[in-house]
Amino acid sequence: MTSLTQPSASAPRGASKRPVQAKSSGQWATIWRRLKRNRLALGGLGVLMAFVFMAIAAPLITPEDPTHFYLGKQQLPPVWVPESPAKLVPDPQFLFGTDQAGRDVLSRIVYGARTSVFVGIVPTLIIMLIGTTAGMLAGLFGGGLDNVLMRVVDVLEAFPDILFYIVLNVALRDTDFGKVASGLLLLFFSLAIVSWGGIARLVRGTTLGLRGREFVDAARSMGASDFFILFKHILPNAISIIVVWAALAMPRMIIAEATLAYLSLGMKGVTQLSESYFVTSWGQIISEGRTSLNSQPWILLITSFCIALIVIAVTFFGNGLRDAVDPRQSSSGR
Amino acid sequence: MTNYIIRRLISMALTVFVLALATFLLMHAAPGGPWDATAPDRKGLSPTQQKILNQQFGLDKPLWRQFTAYVFGDVDDDGKFVCGAMCGNLGPSFKYRGAMVQDRLFAARSDEGGFWDSRFSFTLRLGAFALMLGVLIGIPAGVIAALKQNTWVDYLISFFTTIGISVPGFVNAILLVTVFAVMLKWITVIPKWENFSAWILPAAVMGFGTMASLARYTRAQMLDVMRQDYIRTARAKGLRENVVVLKHMLRNSLIPVVTILGPTIAGLLTGSFIIEQLFSMPGVGNEFVTSIFNRDYSMIMGTTLFLGVLVVFANFFVDLTYGVLDPRIRLD
């Protein structure tokens, strides 16, 4: 981990002028150069970008309104299935077929990508913010604050996150808070409040390691305040670790959302396209499709495949990023 | 060692207490009591009936009193002390009238069955079976991958481990169930649990993630150990390759592998609910999901607490085992 700090610690060139900017651009350029050589990571990034495009451009690329019920066209198979178990033939208007209520599966899956991408990004950012702040404060000030924060982290980490997610969502889903943005706010809140422990611990450790370094002592002897030290010396040196952690946390958020949606917790679906920016989620499509597992297995198959694909893509990208940030700690797998 | 165990037990009790408190407060923060009209199957209860039910379940008492009664116990109307969750009494279920939460979890589902007919036994058996598959396939796979590093065998194993680790268990489960049960019709969707064969697919699906993480971790440890001096020494002594691999490499590689068993067992015990539901297995996880749908708050709380205790104990035993296996680790 300390290898990241080397450029800044020695900082031979430009140390007098804009030391932080000069170092951080160089650091990221090096990371990008290493990342570019990793085909799996680039592939992952490509797939992720495709999903992000789907998420943003959903209204433009979906062939149908994902909330519209096509009466008399329920349970149609996708175009590559000649005949469904209920003896229905596909309709070219619906490439992936229709669900039990007669809604276009393709359009729903595209809109589901929007939820998944959003759930991958926003809670992760919130967690980064909470965890980094808590970790830096605990590491820099130590003492009682450190003790309290780390005991809270101990409790959070003692149990599987999913238990906390479920309890939080069950308890608060019918409150006013749980109804904001069709339940997305509660979902983000519960994901963030439970999962900041890991990154806090990591940042705390890094802060503790950096706190005793010469450049921090030097800054302090020149009269730098705690916050100056945090933002100018500790944060820039910890940022790459935080980013790698975030990249690897994204798939966990996506999976958690899908699991909760499968349990009919988390986001509530909308019946009108104009109602919300988010229409449905993949977990919800699976949850709805579970009852028609025998008559329409393809809905579950396609949606599960999408979840698997985005999760693998983000994981590959995250692993590549980790290796690029710290080549010595290369992944144990390939 | 004794000191360590005592301190650990105290901190475990505190952790579980905090979990109980948090769950209790959250369940009580849920709007609408368990009896009001928004709850499923509860329509048409008059205010008087609700009041009687509240009295019957002790919901009319102050919140702190309800909590201490739940965790430690309380004196009932006849002046007799009724022990709470710390004695395993998780209180009455809101949904199933007359049933206690612990009975729903541990008692036999029918009159003639014993413990092996209880919901917990299903979860336990499924978890044990999955763990067994994970260990029996995952560890040898990791060893083979390490011995054949950078050959197609290694790449193939890496491919599967990557899928097993990154793709969530329930997505794997859905994919496998759809392919094997629905499309290929190999397995009946409503299985008979007396038959051993009914357990294979659920356990394989659940053990897949375990298998993958054990294989990856074993491989990494093996690669590390293979480069140690004592391995060269063992070979130089002229030991047979089998002995070198099994006695010198594997033994030393497996010690750190034990550490990931804690989170693995926790994951198997708490992650079973979707698999149980998909396979209609009458286990604790399935009951948990049902109680979420029914908004049976006492059931959700009891099950969460029970799973929490299981997880905390699993981690404790794994840490102890680690200390015993590796004398260099000193637990104090």
XYZ file of C-alpha atoms in Angstrom:
666
model
C 0.000 0.000 0.000
C 2.818 2.350 0.788
C 4.080 2.125 -2.763
C 1.300 4.507 -3.792
C 2.638 7.152 -1.538
C 6.124 6.983 -2.875
C 5.795 9.600 -5.624
C 4.502 12.155 -3.182
C 6.766 11.198 -0.342
C 9.891 11.761 -2.348
C 8.372 14.186 -4.889
C 11.647 15.116 -6.506
C 10.258 17.391 -9.225
C 7.839 20.232 -8.818
C 7.736 19.773 -5.076
C 7.829 23.494 -4.566
C 5.062 24.271 -7.030
C 1.633 22.577 -6.886
C 2.913 19.351 -5.356
C -0.504 17.675 -5.002
C -1.771 18.294 -8.532
C 1.507 17.302 -10.131
C 1.523 14.043 -8.213
C -2.111 13.082 -8.595
C -2.210 13.504 -12.377
C 0.930 11.416 -12.652
C -0.489 8.752 -10.389
C -3.690 8.394 -12.387
C -1.844 8.433 -15.703
C 0.302 5.542 -14.499
C -2.741 3.635 -13.305
C -4.530 4.152 -16.621
C -1.458 3.020 -18.552
C -1.342 -0.204 -16.532
C -5.090 -0.679 -16.784
C -5.001 -0.357 -20.574
C -2.795 -3.431 -20.785
C -5.360 -5.551 -18.897
C -7.786 -6.937 -21.483
C -10.233 -8.390 -18.976
C -10.490 -5.096 -17.134
C -10.993 -3.180 -20.368
C -13.640 -5.671 -21.463
C -15.382 -5.217 -18.132
C -15.245 -1.457 -18.545
C -16.693 -1.790 -22.050
C -19.629 -3.921 -20.888
C -20.222 -1.547 -17.998
C -20.246 1.427 -20.392
C -22.778 -0.380 -22.583
C -25.055 -0.823 -19.575
C -24.550 2.811 -18.575
C -25.549 3.834 -22.101
C -28.637 1.603 -21.840
C -29.480 3.225 -18.524
C -29.212 6.779 -19.805
C -30.778 6.244 -23.204
C -33.512 3.860 -22.056
C -36.436 5.929 -23.418
C -34.724 6.264 -26.808
C -33.765 2.637 -27.327
C -36.715 0.789 -25.831
C -39.142 -0.347 -28.519
C -42.212 -0.259 -26.251
C -43.515 1.467 -23.146
C -42.342 -0.842 -20.333
C -45.474 -0.216 -18.298
C -48.019 -0.708 -21.070
C -50.210 -3.807 -20.862
C -50.728 -5.355 -24.279
C -53.992 -7.145 -23.682
C -54.338 -10.435 -25.504
C -50.561 -10.600 -25.960
C -49.599 -11.919 -22.555
C -46.877 -14.512 -22.019
C -45.511 -14.397 -25.549
C -42.199 -16.234 -25.966
C -39.071 -14.469 -27.263
C -38.444 -14.610 -31.011
C -35.925 -17.455 -30.811
C -38.399 -19.792 -29.099
C -40.661 -21.258 -31.778
C -43.486 -22.101 -29.403
C -44.001 -21.545 -25.686
C -45.255 -24.317 -23.343
C -48.666 -22.606 -23.546
C -48.582 -23.055 -27.359
C -48.061 -19.354 -28.043
C -45.927 -18.199 -30.956
C -43.592 -15.192 -30.767
C -44.506 -11.791 -32.118
C -41.659 -9.867 -33.810
C -42.919 -6.711 -32.114
C -41.672 -8.143 -28.802
C -38.130 -9.419 -29.281
C -37.844 -10.922 -25.763
C -41.558 -11.721 -25.522
C -44.037 -10.346 -23.019
C -44.609 -11.036 -19.338
C -47.722 -12.305 -17.576
C -49.346 -8.890 -17.728
C -48.486 -8.395 -21.394
C -45.630 -5.952 -20.925
C -42.618 -5.952 -23.240
C -39.803 -7.855 -21.513
C -36.998 -6.203 -23.511
C -38.121 -2.710 -22.554
C -38.474 -3.703 -18.932
C -34.985 -5.167 -18.869
C -33.509 -2.013 -20.421
C -35.226 0.104 -17.775
C -34.046 -2.361 -15.134
C -30.469 -1.633 -16.211
C -31.096 1.980 -15.271
C -31.938 1.004 -11.686
C -29.011 -1.379 -11.392
C -26.444 1.105 -12.733
C -27.813 3.818 -10.476
C -27.832 1.505 -7.458
C -24.268 0.508 -8.256
C -23.062 4.107 -8.311
C -25.015 6.265 -5.836
C -24.875 4.154 -2.640
C -21.209 3.447 -3.338
C -20.517 7.192 -3.458
C -22.408 7.736 -0.204
C -20.530 4.885 1.435
C -17.209 6.295 0.223
C -18.106 9.625 1.777
C -19.248 8.223 5.134
C -16.523 5.597 5.359
C -13.688 7.897 4.337
C -14.755 10.618 6.744
C -15.192 8.193 9.628
C -11.945 6.393 8.863
C -9.876 9.577 8.552
C -11.307 11.090 11.714
C -10.796 7.872 13.665
C -7.265 7.482 12.379
C -6.174 11.070 12.856
C -7.721 11.838 16.217
C -7.733 8.377 17.793
C -8.919 8.188 21.385
C -12.592 7.986 22.287
C -13.887 8.830 18.815
C -11.775 6.070 17.308
C -13.004 3.638 19.936
C -16.678 4.400 19.427
C -16.463 4.310 15.632
C -14.566 1.047 15.574
C -16.992 -0.628 18.007
C -19.855 0.360 15.712
C -17.930 -1.085 12.780
C -17.353 -4.277 14.772
C -21.081 -4.764 15.266
C -21.852 -3.965 11.634
C -19.241 -6.413 10.404
C -20.203 -9.149 12.854
C -23.345 -9.973 10.887
C -24.025 -10.480 7.189
C -25.101 -7.195 5.601
C -28.183 -8.735 4.054
C -29.769 -9.270 7.490
C -29.481 -5.550 8.261
C -30.730 -4.569 4.804
C -33.794 -6.753 5.218
C -34.640 -5.541 8.724
C -34.190 -1.872 7.751
C -36.309 -2.209 4.645
C -39.058 -4.206 6.334
C -39.282 -1.692 9.160
C -39.163 1.536 7.219
C -40.753 0.764 3.867
C -44.222 1.997 4.883
C -43.007 5.182 6.534
C -43.038 8.469 4.638
C -39.285 8.167 4.344
C -39.661 4.769 2.706
C -41.994 6.128 0.055
C -39.670 8.824 -1.325
C -38.691 8.141 -4.948
C -40.654 4.859 -4.945
C -38.484 3.509 -2.149
C -35.094 4.240 -3.702
C -34.112 6.693 -0.957
C -34.709 4.095 1.732
C -32.818 1.532 -0.320
C -29.798 3.834 -0.671
C -29.990 4.798 2.975
C -30.026 1.194 4.148
C -27.227 0.129 1.804
C -25.077 3.074 2.925
C -25.716 2.960 6.659
C -24.819 -0.730 6.866
C -21.846 -1.009 4.539
C -19.467 1.825 5.398
C -17.545 -0.223 7.961
C -15.120 -1.894 5.578
C -13.898 1.268 3.897
C -13.752 3.106 7.236
C -11.458 0.456 8.635
C -9.282 0.571 5.525
C -8.981 4.366 5.513
C -8.343 4.395 9.249
C -5.446 1.990 8.776
C -4.005 4.062 5.944
C -4.388 7.254 7.962
C -2.641 5.673 10.932
C 0.203 4.627 8.657
C 0.505 8.060 7.070
C 0.117 9.978 10.309
C 3.601 9.135 11.469
C 5.286 9.909 8.150
C 7.832 12.681 7.800
C 5.824 14.837 5.400
C 2.931 14.966 7.869
C 5.299 15.889 10.691
C 6.829 18.535 8.458
C 3.447 20.008 7.616
C 2.474 20.000 11.256
C 5.695 21.693 12.325
C 4.914 24.434 9.814
C 1.635 25.014 11.612
C -0.753 23.139 9.296
C -4.170 22.473 10.795
C -5.673 18.991 11.152
C -8.038 19.576 8.272
C -5.293 20.864 6.022
C -3.342 17.699 6.754
C -6.402 15.526 6.134
C -7.247 17.039 2.787
C -3.809 17.871 1.431
C -1.724 14.997 2.715
C -3.807 12.058 3.819
C -6.711 12.052 1.392
C -4.599 12.315 -1.793
C -2.534 9.380 -0.607
C -5.522 7.263 0.331
C -7.687 8.104 -2.662
C -6.524 5.301 -4.936
C -7.247 2.692 -2.270
C -10.676 4.219 -1.766
C -11.410 4.164 -5.495
C -10.408 0.513 -5.801
C -12.562 -0.363 -2.835
C -15.486 1.488 -4.397
C -15.098 -0.342 -7.684
C -15.262 -3.654 -5.849
C -18.213 -2.495 -3.719
C -20.376 -1.678 -6.731
C -21.239 -5.279 -7.600
C -22.208 -5.920 -3.992
C -24.666 -3.025 -4.118
C -26.165 -4.289 -7.364
C -26.556 -7.772 -5.909
C -28.061 -6.435 -2.684
C -30.640 -4.442 -4.616
C -31.572 -7.440 -6.728
C -31.873 -9.651 -3.652
C -34.071 -7.148 -1.843
C -36.237 -6.606 -4.911
C -36.593 -10.359 -5.202
C -37.954 -10.369 -1.642
C -40.403 -7.597 -2.661
C -38.420 -5.149 -0.553
C -36.519 -2.147 -1.809
C -37.828 -0.292 -4.808
C -41.510 -0.363 -5.641
C -42.403 -0.698 -9.300
C -44.413 2.012 -11.027
C -47.435 1.549 -13.239
C -46.997 4.694 -15.333
C -43.879 5.592 -17.278
C -44.321 9.258 -16.387
C -44.462 8.466 -12.674
C -40.774 7.987 -12.028
C -37.400 7.967 -13.681
C -37.025 4.408 -12.439
C -39.619 1.955 -13.677
C -38.524 -1.444 -12.481
C -35.424 -3.351 -11.464
C -33.990 -6.693 -12.479
C -34.643 -8.181 -9.070
C -38.243 -7.133 -9.430
C -38.552 -8.692 -12.887
C -37.202 -11.945 -11.447
C -39.535 -11.711 -8.482
C -42.533 -11.184 -10.761
C -41.393 -13.867 -13.176
C -40.851 -16.461 -10.477
C -44.485 -17.466 -10.502
C -44.318 -18.191 -14.223
C -41.046 -20.094 -13.958
C -42.508 -23.109 -15.727
C -44.421 -21.370 -18.476
C -41.883 -18.622 -19.205
C -38.434 -19.652 -18.010
C -36.742 -17.273 -20.462
C -37.722 -14.156 -18.497
C -35.776 -15.400 -15.500
C -32.935 -16.637 -17.676
C -32.422 -13.355 -19.553
C -32.690 -11.208 -16.449
C -30.392 -13.407 -14.362
C -27.946 -13.379 -17.236
C -27.981 -9.563 -17.256
C -27.290 -9.407 -13.517
C -24.494 -11.935 -13.885
C -23.012 -10.000 -16.813
C -22.951 -6.581 -15.158
C -21.616 -8.020 -11.902
C -18.827 -9.913 -13.654
C -17.983 -6.859 -15.776
C -17.704 -4.569 -12.768
C -15.717 -7.184 -10.841
C -13.209 -7.600 -13.690
C -12.837 -3.857 -13.955
C -12.401 -3.543 -10.182
C -9.792 -6.311 -10.078
C -7.930 -4.688 -12.965
C -8.023 -1.356 -11.217
C -6.678 -2.923 -8.041
C -3.792 -4.516 -9.911
C -3.091 -1.247 -11.720
C -3.046 0.741 -8.508
C -0.801 -1.693 -6.724
C 0.886 -4.179 -9.067
C 2.558 -5.998 -6.182
C -0.792 -7.069 -4.799
C -1.884 -8.780 -7.994
C -5.082 -10.792 -7.948
C -4.693 -14.389 -6.896
C -6.888 -15.555 -9.739
C -6.129 -14.753 -13.285
C -6.577 -18.937 26.178
C -9.268 -19.038 28.890
C -8.983 -15.281 29.192
C -9.395 -14.907 25.474
C -12.485 -17.127 25.433
C -14.096 -15.227 28.306
C -13.409 -11.817 26.768
C -14.613 -13.057 23.421
C -17.845 -14.434 24.912
C -18.555 -11.104 26.627
C -18.014 -9.135 23.442
C -20.189 -11.633 21.530
C -22.992 -11.172 24.059
C -22.696 -7.396 23.678
C -22.732 -7.625 19.892
C -25.829 -9.803 19.911
C -27.452 -7.452 22.423
C -26.872 -4.495 20.103
C -28.314 -6.499 17.221
C -31.380 -7.339 19.322
C -31.827 -3.708 20.328
C -31.478 -2.413 16.782
C -33.858 -5.020 15.370
C -36.358 -4.436 18.161
C -36.402 -0.664 17.705
C -36.667 -0.952 13.929
C -39.517 -3.435 14.084
C -41.336 -1.079 16.421
C -40.625 1.885 14.184
C -42.594 0.205 11.411
C -45.792 2.188 10.946
C -49.080 0.527 11.801
C -49.241 -2.195 14.389
C -49.256 -5.821 13.346
C -53.046 -5.835 13.545
C -54.114 -2.785 11.559
C -55.870 -2.933 8.236
C -52.772 -2.472 6.076
C -51.234 -5.722 7.248
C -52.107 -8.775 5.141
C -54.894 -11.030 6.507
C -55.685 -8.503 9.178
C -58.568 -6.614 7.658
C -61.632 -6.018 9.740
C -60.179 -6.194 13.220
C -62.113 -3.759 15.381
C -60.278 -1.360 17.734
C -61.457 -3.424 20.697
C -60.097 -6.603 19.177
C -56.827 -4.815 18.453
C -56.662 -3.677 22.044
C -57.188 -7.210 23.330
C -54.495 -8.512 20.997
C -52.114 -5.756 22.119
C -52.695 -6.757 25.737
C -52.287 -10.414 24.953
C -48.925 -9.823 23.240
C -47.759 -7.241 25.777
C -47.704 -4.460 23.188
C -49.490 -2.076 25.568
C -46.493 -1.907 27.907
C -43.825 0.803 27.629
C -41.227 0.154 24.961
C -38.263 -0.406 27.290
C -40.313 -2.915 29.278
C -41.238 -4.765 26.105
C -37.574 -4.917 25.181
C -36.330 -6.215 28.528
C -39.202 -8.686 28.532
C -38.189 -9.841 25.076
C -34.492 -10.233 25.798
C -34.367 -11.140 29.502
C -37.888 -12.052 30.532
C -40.760 -10.697 32.553
C -43.206 -11.630 35.274
C -46.504 -12.799 33.801
C -50.032 -12.157 35.147
C -49.804 -15.014 37.630
C -46.563 -13.638 39.063
C -44.460 -16.338 37.411
C -41.188 -15.366 35.710
C -41.136 -16.119 31.998
C -37.643 -16.133 30.557
C -37.025 -14.223 27.320
C -34.789 -14.590 24.287
C -31.705 -15.397 26.357
C -33.363 -18.695 27.299
C -34.429 -19.330 23.726
C -37.934 -17.988 24.134
C -38.481 -15.803 21.096
C -42.077 -14.916 21.866
C -45.337 -15.657 20.081
C -45.696 -15.348 16.322
C -48.025 -12.543 15.236
C -49.202 -14.440 12.244
C -49.623 -18.012 13.404
C -51.947 -17.792 16.385
C -50.820 -19.815 19.347
C -47.435 -20.684 17.827
C -44.165 -19.558 19.362
C -41.399 -18.297 17.087
C -38.942 -20.883 18.394
C -41.476 -23.652 17.681
C -41.784 -22.489 14.091
C -38.004 -22.728 13.821
C -37.051 -25.805 15.853
C -40.103 -27.980 16.441
C -41.072 -30.789 14.084
C -43.477 -29.701 11.381
C -45.684 -32.751 11.856
C -46.641 -34.701 14.962
C -44.558 -37.789 14.338
C -41.317 -36.112 13.186
C -38.487 -35.306 15.545
C -35.773 -32.670 15.224
C -34.968 -33.831 11.702
C -38.384 -32.669 10.585
C -37.888 -29.134 11.946
C -37.240 -26.106 9.758
C -33.837 -25.514 11.295
C -32.754 -29.045 10.486
C -33.495 -28.427 6.797
C -31.338 -25.301 6.779
C -28.650 -27.068 8.755
C -28.597 -30.082 6.453
C -28.606 -27.919 3.339
C -25.764 -25.789 4.716
C -23.742 -28.820 5.815
C -24.203 -30.533 2.466
C -23.248 -27.371 0.595
C -20.188 -26.851 2.780
C -19.163 -30.464 2.244
C -19.427 -30.094 -1.525
C -17.535 -26.814 -1.322
C -14.687 -28.334 0.653
C -14.519 -31.647 -1.221
C -14.493 -30.024 -4.663
C -13.137 -26.551 -3.959
C -9.939 -27.470 -2.140
C -8.792 -30.198 -4.589
C -9.634 -27.848 -7.464
C -7.471 -25.155 -5.908
C -4.622 -27.620 -5.418
C -4.830 -28.851 -9.000
C -4.977 -25.295 -10.339
C -1.861 -24.386 -8.381
C 0.061 -27.507 -9.426
C -0.851 -26.910 -13.071
C -0.392 -23.165 -12.890
C -0.804 -21.354 -16.217
C -2.028 -24.405 -18.111
C -5.506 -24.825 -19.568
C -6.574 -26.733 -16.427
C -5.716 -23.708 -14.316
C -7.525 -21.357 -16.685
C -10.630 -23.545 -16.739
C -10.758 -23.684 -12.944
C -10.125 -19.943 -12.758
C -13.010 -19.354 -15.146
C -15.421 -21.248 -12.897
C -14.110 -19.717 -9.700
C -14.499 -16.227 -11.138
C -18.125 -16.935 -12.003
C -18.767 -18.567 -8.654
C -17.299 -15.674 -6.720
C -18.718 -12.752 -8.629
C -22.174 -13.958 -9.627
C -24.565 -13.875 -6.678
C -25.822 -17.198 -5.392
C -29.426 -16.580 -6.187
C -28.692 -15.680 -9.794
C -26.725 -18.913 -10.155
C -29.599 -20.704 -8.480
C -32.172 -19.261 -10.846
C -30.037 -20.054 -13.889
C -29.437 -23.635 -12.761
C -33.018 -24.256 -11.666
C -34.384 -22.965 -14.940
C -31.972 -25.031 -16.979
C -32.090 -28.287 -15.003
C -35.563 -28.338 -13.521
C -37.630 -26.484 -16.083
C -35.915 -26.905 -19.428
C -34.209 -30.302 -19.080
C -36.778 -31.657 -16.585
C -34.061 -33.517 -14.670
C -35.394 -32.556 -11.304
C -38.948 -32.174 -10.149
C -39.684 -28.661 -8.998
C -41.584 -29.923 -5.973
C -39.167 -32.451 -4.545
C -39.573 -35.143 -1.895
C -36.996 -34.379 0.767
C -36.829 -37.973 1.984
C -34.975 -38.798 -1.201
C -31.314 -37.978 -1.132
C -31.353 -37.029 -4.807
C -33.652 -34.089 -4.094
C -30.873 -32.431 -2.119
C -28.196 -32.568 -4.784
C -29.196 -29.566 -6.892
C -29.996 -27.173 -4.030
C -26.777 -28.102 -2.243
C -24.732 -27.819 -5.430
C -26.220 -24.423 -6.197
C -25.594 -23.216 -2.692
C -22.141 -24.739 -2.454
C -20.995 -23.253 -5.771
C -19.923 -19.937 -4.256
C -18.159 -21.704 -1.382
C -16.470 -24.032 -3.815
C -15.240 -21.092 -5.868
C -13.893 -19.035 -2.996
C -12.215 -22.072 -1.397
C -10.641 -23.040 -4.717
C -9.307 -19.550 -5.331
C -7.978 -19.135 -1.825
C -6.400 -22.603 -1.735
C -4.721 -21.926 -5.068
C -3.262 -18.652 -3.848
C -1.999 -20.257 -0.634
C -0.545 -23.237 -2.519
C 1.328 -20.958 -4.912
C 2.730 -19.131 -1.937
C 3.807 -22.284 -0.116
C 5.241 -23.946 -3.245
C 7.980 -21.326 -3.388
C 9.101 -21.834 0.190
C 12.524 -23.181 1.035
C 11.181 -26.140 2.972
C 9.504 -27.464 -0.144
C 12.838 -27.434 -1.970
C 14.346 -29.152 1.056
C 11.633 -31.792 1.048
C 12.244 -32.504 -2.639
C 16.012 -32.492 -2.106
C 15.590 -35.114 0.610
C 14.170 -37.302 -2.143
C 10.638 -37.475 -0.795
C 8.052 -38.733 -3.218
C 6.059 -35.992 -4.952
C 2.825 -37.203 -3.311
C 4.299 -36.759 0.126
C 5.660 -33.323 -0.748
C 2.299 -32.164 -2.088
C 0.074 -33.677 0.574
C 2.195 -33.364 3.692
C 4.296 -30.302 3.102
C 2.338 -28.124 0.720
C -1.300 -28.896 1.407
C -1.064 -28.936 5.192
C 0.608 -25.561 5.316
C -1.693 -24.092 2.683
C -4.872 -25.145 4.427
C -4.297 -23.356 7.716
C -5.109 -19.880 6.353
C -7.982 -21.376 4.366
C -9.698 -22.097 7.699
C -10.047 -18.341 8.278
C -12.420 -17.884 5.374
C -14.641 -20.682 6.692
C -16.139 -18.259 9.252
C -17.671 -15.862 6.738
C -18.429 -18.853 4.495
C -20.504 -20.636 7.121
C -22.224 -17.360 7.992
C -23.039 -16.875 4.322
C -24.383 -20.410 3.977
C -26.642 -20.061 7.015
C -28.029 -16.642 6.178
C -27.886 -16.895 2.419
C -30.101 -19.914 2.145
C -33.429 -18.139 2.066
C -33.648 -17.602 -1.663
C -32.427 -21.097 -2.482
C -34.864 -22.613 -0.002
C -37.648 -20.599 -1.520
C -36.744 -21.522 -5.080
C -36.700 -25.211 -4.207
C -39.700 -24.944 -1.858
C -37.625 -26.323 0.969
C -39.294 -25.858 4.370
C -36.275 -24.325 6.122
C -35.572 -21.326 8.310
C -34.781 -19.140 5.302
C -38.070 -19.931 3.629
C -39.862 -19.154 6.879
C -37.949 -15.870 7.068
C -39.069 -14.864 3.573
C -42.663 -15.812 4.368
C -42.557 -13.755 7.552
C -41.292 -10.777 5.525
C -44.240 -11.113 3.170
C -46.642 -11.544 6.101
C -45.065 -8.728 8.090
C -44.865 -11.077 11.025
C -42.595 -8.787 13.040
C -41.936 -11.117 15.940
C -41.004 -13.870 13.510
C -38.628 -11.572 11.574
C -37.048 -10.405 14.791
C -36.672 -13.884 16.243
C -35.202 -15.297 13.062
C -32.767 -12.385 12.674
C -31.611 -12.794 16.240
C -31.216 -16.539 15.859
C -29.240 -16.187 12.621
C -27.117 -13.470 14.248
C -26.238 -15.736 17.159
C -25.374 -18.567 14.756
C -23.066 -16.317 12.750
C -21.305 -14.958 15.814
C -20.722 -18.466 17.152
C -19.538 -19.763 13.780
C -16.904 -17.016 13.666
C -15.881 -17.747 17.239
C -15.339 -21.449 16.605
C -13.427 -20.788 13.416
C -11.084 -18.440 15.287
C -10.557 -21.046 17.995
C -9.855 -23.746 15.405
C -7.352 -21.474 13.734
C -5.547 -20.974 17.005
C -5.384 -24.727 17.557
C -4.238 -25.509 14.011
C -1.518 -22.905 13.880
C 0.429 -22.680 17.137
C 2.097 -19.500 15.880
C -1.234 -17.712 16.258
C -1.659 -16.797 19.879
C -5.159 -15.970 20.949
C -4.877 -13.492 23.755
